[in-house]
mmCIF file of C-alpha atoms in Angstrom:
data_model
loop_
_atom_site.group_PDB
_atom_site.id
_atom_site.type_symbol
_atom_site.label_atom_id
_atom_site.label_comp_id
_atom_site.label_asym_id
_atom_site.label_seq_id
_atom_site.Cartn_x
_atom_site.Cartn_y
_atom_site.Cartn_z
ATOM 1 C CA UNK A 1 -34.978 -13.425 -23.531
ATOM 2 C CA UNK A 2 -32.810 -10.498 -23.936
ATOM 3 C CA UNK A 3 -29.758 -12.542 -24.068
ATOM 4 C CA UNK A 4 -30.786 -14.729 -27.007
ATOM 5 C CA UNK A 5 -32.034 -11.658 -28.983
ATOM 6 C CA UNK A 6 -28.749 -10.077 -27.980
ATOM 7 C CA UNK A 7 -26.724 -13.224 -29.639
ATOM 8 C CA UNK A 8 -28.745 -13.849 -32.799
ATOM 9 C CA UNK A 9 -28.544 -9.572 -33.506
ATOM 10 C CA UNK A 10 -24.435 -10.377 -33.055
ATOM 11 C CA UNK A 11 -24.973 -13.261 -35.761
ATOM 12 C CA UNK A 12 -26.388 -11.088 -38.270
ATOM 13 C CA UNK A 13 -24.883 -7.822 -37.495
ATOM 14 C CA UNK A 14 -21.237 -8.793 -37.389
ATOM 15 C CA UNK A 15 -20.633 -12.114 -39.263
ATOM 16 C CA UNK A 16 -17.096 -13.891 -38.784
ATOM 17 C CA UNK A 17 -15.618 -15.735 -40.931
ATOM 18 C CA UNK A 18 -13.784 -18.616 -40.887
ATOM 19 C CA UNK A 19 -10.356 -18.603 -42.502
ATOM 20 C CA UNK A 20 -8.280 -21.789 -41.404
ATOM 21 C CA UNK A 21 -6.995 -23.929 -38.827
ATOM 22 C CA UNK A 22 -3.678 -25.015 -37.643
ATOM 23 C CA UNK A 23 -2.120 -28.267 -37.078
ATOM 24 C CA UNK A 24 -3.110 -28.792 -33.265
ATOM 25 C CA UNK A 25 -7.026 -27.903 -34.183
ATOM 26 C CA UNK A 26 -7.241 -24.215 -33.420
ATOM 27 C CA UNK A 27 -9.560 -23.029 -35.432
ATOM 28 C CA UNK A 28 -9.497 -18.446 -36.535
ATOM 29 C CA UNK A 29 -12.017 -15.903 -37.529
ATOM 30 C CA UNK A 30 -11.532 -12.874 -38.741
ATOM 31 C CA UNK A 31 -14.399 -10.112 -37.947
ATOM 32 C CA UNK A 32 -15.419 -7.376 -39.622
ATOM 33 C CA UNK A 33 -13.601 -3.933 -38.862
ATOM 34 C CA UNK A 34 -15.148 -1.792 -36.359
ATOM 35 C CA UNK A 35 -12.728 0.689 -36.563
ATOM 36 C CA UNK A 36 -12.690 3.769 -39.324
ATOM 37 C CA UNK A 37 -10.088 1.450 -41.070
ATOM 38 C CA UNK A 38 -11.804 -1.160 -42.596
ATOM 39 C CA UNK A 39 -8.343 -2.906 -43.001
ATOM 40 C CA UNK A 40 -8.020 -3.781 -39.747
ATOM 41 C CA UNK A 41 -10.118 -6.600 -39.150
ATOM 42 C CA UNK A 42 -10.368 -8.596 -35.399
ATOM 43 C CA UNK A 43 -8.921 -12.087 -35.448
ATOM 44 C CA UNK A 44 -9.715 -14.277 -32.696
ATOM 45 C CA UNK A 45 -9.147 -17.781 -32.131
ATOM 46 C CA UNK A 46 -11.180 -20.550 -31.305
ATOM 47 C CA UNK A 47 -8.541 -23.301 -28.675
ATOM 48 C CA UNK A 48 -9.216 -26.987 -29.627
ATOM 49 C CA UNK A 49 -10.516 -27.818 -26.808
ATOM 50 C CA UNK A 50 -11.386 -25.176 -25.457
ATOM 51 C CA UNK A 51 -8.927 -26.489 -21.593
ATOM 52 C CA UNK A 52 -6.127 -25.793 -23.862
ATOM 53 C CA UNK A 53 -6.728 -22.020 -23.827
ATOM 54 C CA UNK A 54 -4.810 -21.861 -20.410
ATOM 55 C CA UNK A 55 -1.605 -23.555 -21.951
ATOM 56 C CA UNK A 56 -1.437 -21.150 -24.771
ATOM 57 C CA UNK A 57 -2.088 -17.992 -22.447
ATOM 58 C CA UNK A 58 0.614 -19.688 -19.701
ATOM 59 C CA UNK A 59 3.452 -20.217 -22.605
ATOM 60 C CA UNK A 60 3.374 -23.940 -22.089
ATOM 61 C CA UNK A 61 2.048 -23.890 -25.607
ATOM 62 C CA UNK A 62 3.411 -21.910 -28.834
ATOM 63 C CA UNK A 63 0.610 -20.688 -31.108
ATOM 64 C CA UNK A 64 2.833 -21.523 -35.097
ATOM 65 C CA UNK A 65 4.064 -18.146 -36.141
ATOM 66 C CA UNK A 66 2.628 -17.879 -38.952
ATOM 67 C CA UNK A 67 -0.739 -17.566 -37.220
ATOM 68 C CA UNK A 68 1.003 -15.131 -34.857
ATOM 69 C CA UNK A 69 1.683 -12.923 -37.801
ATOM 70 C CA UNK A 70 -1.839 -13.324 -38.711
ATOM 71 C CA UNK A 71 -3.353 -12.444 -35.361
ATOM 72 C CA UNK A 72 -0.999 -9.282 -35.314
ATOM 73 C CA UNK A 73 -1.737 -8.295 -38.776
ATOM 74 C CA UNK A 74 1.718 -8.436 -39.866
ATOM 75 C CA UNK A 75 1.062 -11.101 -42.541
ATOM 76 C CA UNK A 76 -1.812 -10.119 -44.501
ATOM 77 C CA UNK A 77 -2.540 -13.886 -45.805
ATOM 78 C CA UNK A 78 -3.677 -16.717 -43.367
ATOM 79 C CA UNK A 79 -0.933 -19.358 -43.514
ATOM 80 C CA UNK A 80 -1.479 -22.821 -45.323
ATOM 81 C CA UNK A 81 -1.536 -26.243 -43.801
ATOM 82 C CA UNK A 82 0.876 -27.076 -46.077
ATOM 83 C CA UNK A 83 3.077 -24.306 -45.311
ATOM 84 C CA UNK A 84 2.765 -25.099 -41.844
ATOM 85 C CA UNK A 85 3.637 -28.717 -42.321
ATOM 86 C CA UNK A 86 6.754 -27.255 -44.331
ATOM 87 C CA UNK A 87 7.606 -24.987 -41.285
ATOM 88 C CA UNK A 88 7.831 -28.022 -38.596
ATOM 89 C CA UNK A 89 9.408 -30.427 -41.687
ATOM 90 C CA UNK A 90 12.253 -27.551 -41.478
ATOM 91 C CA UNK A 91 11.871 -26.962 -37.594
ATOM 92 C CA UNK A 92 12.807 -30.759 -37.342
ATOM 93 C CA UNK A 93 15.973 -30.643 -39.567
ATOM 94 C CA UNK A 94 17.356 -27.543 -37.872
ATOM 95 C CA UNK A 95 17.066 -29.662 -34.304
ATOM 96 C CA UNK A 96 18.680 -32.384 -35.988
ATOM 97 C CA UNK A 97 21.450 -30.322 -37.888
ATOM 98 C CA UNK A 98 22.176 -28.649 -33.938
ATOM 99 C CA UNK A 99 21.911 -32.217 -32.222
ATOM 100 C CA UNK A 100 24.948 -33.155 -34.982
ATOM 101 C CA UNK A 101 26.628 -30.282 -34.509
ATOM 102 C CA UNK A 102 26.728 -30.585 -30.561
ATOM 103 C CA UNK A 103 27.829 -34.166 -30.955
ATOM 104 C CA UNK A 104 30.574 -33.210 -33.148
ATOM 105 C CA UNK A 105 31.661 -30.289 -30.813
ATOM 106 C CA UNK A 106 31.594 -32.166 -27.625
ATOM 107 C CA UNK A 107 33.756 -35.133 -29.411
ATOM 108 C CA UNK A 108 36.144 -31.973 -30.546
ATOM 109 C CA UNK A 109 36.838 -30.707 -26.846
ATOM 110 C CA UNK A 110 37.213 -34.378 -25.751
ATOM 111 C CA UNK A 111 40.033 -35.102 -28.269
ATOM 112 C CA UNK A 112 41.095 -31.237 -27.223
ATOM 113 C CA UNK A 113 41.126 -32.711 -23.389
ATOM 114 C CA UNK A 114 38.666 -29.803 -22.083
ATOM 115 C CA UNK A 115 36.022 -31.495 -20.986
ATOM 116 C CA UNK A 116 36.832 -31.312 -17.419
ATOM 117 C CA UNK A 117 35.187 -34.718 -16.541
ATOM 118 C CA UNK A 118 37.522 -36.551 -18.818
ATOM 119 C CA UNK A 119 39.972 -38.870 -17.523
ATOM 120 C CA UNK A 120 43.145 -37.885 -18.012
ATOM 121 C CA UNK A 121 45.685 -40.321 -19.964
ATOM 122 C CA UNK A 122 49.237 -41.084 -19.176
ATOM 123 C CA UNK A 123 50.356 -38.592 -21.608
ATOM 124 C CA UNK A 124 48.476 -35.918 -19.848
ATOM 125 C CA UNK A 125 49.874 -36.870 -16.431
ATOM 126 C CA UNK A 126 52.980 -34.558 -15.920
ATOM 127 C CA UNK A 127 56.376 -36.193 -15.638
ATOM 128 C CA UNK A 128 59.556 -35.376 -13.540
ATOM 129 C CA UNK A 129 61.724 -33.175 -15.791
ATOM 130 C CA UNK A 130 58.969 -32.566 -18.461
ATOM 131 C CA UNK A 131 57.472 -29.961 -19.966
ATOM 132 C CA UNK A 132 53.573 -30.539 -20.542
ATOM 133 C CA UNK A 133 51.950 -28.530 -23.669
ATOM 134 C CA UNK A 134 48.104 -28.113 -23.291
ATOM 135 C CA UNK A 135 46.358 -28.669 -26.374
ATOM 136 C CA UNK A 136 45.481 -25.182 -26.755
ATOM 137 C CA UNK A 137 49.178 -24.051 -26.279
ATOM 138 C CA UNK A 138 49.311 -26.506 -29.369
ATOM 139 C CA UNK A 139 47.056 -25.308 -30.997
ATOM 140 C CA UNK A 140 48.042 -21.595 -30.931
ATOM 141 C CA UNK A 141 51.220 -22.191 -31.880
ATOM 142 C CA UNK A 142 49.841 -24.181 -35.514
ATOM 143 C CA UNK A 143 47.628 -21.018 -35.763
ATOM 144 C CA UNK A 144 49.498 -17.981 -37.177
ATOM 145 C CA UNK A 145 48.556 -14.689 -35.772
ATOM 146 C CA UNK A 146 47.159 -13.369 -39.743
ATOM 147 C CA UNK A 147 44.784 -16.233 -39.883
ATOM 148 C CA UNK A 148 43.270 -15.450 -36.248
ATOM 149 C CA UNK A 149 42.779 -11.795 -37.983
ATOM 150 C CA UNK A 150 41.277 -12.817 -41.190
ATOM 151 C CA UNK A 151 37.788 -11.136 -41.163
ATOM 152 C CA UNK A 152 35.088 -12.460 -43.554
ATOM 153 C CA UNK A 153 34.552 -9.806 -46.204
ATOM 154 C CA UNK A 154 31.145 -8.870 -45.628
ATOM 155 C CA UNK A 155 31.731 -8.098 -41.884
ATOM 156 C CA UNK A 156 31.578 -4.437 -41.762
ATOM 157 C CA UNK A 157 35.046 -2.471 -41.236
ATOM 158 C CA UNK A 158 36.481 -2.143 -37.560
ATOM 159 C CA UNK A 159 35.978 0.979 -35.760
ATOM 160 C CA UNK A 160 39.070 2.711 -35.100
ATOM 161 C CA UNK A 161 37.494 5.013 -32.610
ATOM 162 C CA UNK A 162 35.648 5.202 -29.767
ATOM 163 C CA UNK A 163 31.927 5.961 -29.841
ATOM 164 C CA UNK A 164 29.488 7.990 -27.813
ATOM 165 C CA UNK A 165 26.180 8.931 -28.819
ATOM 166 C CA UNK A 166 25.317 13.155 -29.218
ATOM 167 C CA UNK A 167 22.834 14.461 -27.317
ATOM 168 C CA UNK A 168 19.740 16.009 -29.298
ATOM 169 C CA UNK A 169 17.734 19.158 -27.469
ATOM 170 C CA UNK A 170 14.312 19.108 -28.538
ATOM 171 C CA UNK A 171 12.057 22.314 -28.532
ATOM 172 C CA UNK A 172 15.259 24.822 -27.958
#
């Protein structure tokens, strides 16, 4: 009897609320503060179904970070489904923009001949008499030794010095 009396007392002493839900199901609550700070709230969530729990505690499942923000009360608002709809629209254009991006790289060092599972061609095969040029050879010679210096003006200046931190003596 005690343990029913104990749960319906929790009901109506310390309400929750219910503030969203993310795209998997979770559901969160936020609880009133017990602290002195009545700012700081607990979150909690509630795993959809509740097996799942294990997944998120072993990493094999990411909580979105927006709600991670949430829980850690670094973002004051609960995130939006449409924000979070937003975040894995973007999430999904990034992966594609690096799958290009690899594609185009690994079709660079195959034209460079570094790919050391290539095949090499006749002209890479060396010849009696011949000198042979690697590509980067080449390629060091097209690139003047200014333009391999050129530093993008926001990058900060170059130290000129060597650097070692001071030690501090506290309480002397």
């Amino acid at each position: 009897m005690s343990i029913v009396f104990k749960r319906i007392w929790s009901i109506f002493s310390r309400p929750s609320r219910y503030v969203g839900r993310d795209l998997e199901g979770n559901k969160f609550f936020e609880y009133p503060s017990t602290s002195d700070d009545p700012r700081r709230t607990k979150r909690m969530i509630e795993y959809q179904p509740e097996s799942r729990k294990w997944d998120y505690v072993s990493g094999r499942a990411r909580l979105p970070v927006q709600w991670s923000m949430w829980l850690t009360h670094t973002r004051a608002d609960p995130p939006s489904i449409e924000e979070l709809r937003a975040d894995i629209q973007r999430q999904q254009r990034v992966h594609a923009s690096a799958l290009e991006l690899e594609k185009q790289y690994q079709a660079e060092r195959a034209a460079q001949r570094l790919i050391p599972d290539s095949k090499p061609t006749p002209e890479m095969i060396e010849q009696p008499n011949q000198q042979v040029v690697s590509p980067i050879s080449a390629l060091e010679e097209n690139v003047t030794k200014k333009e391999r210096m050129k530093v993008p003006p926001s990058a900060p200046p170059p130290e000129t010095q060597a650097w070692s931190p001071k030690t501090i003596r506290r309480g002397s």
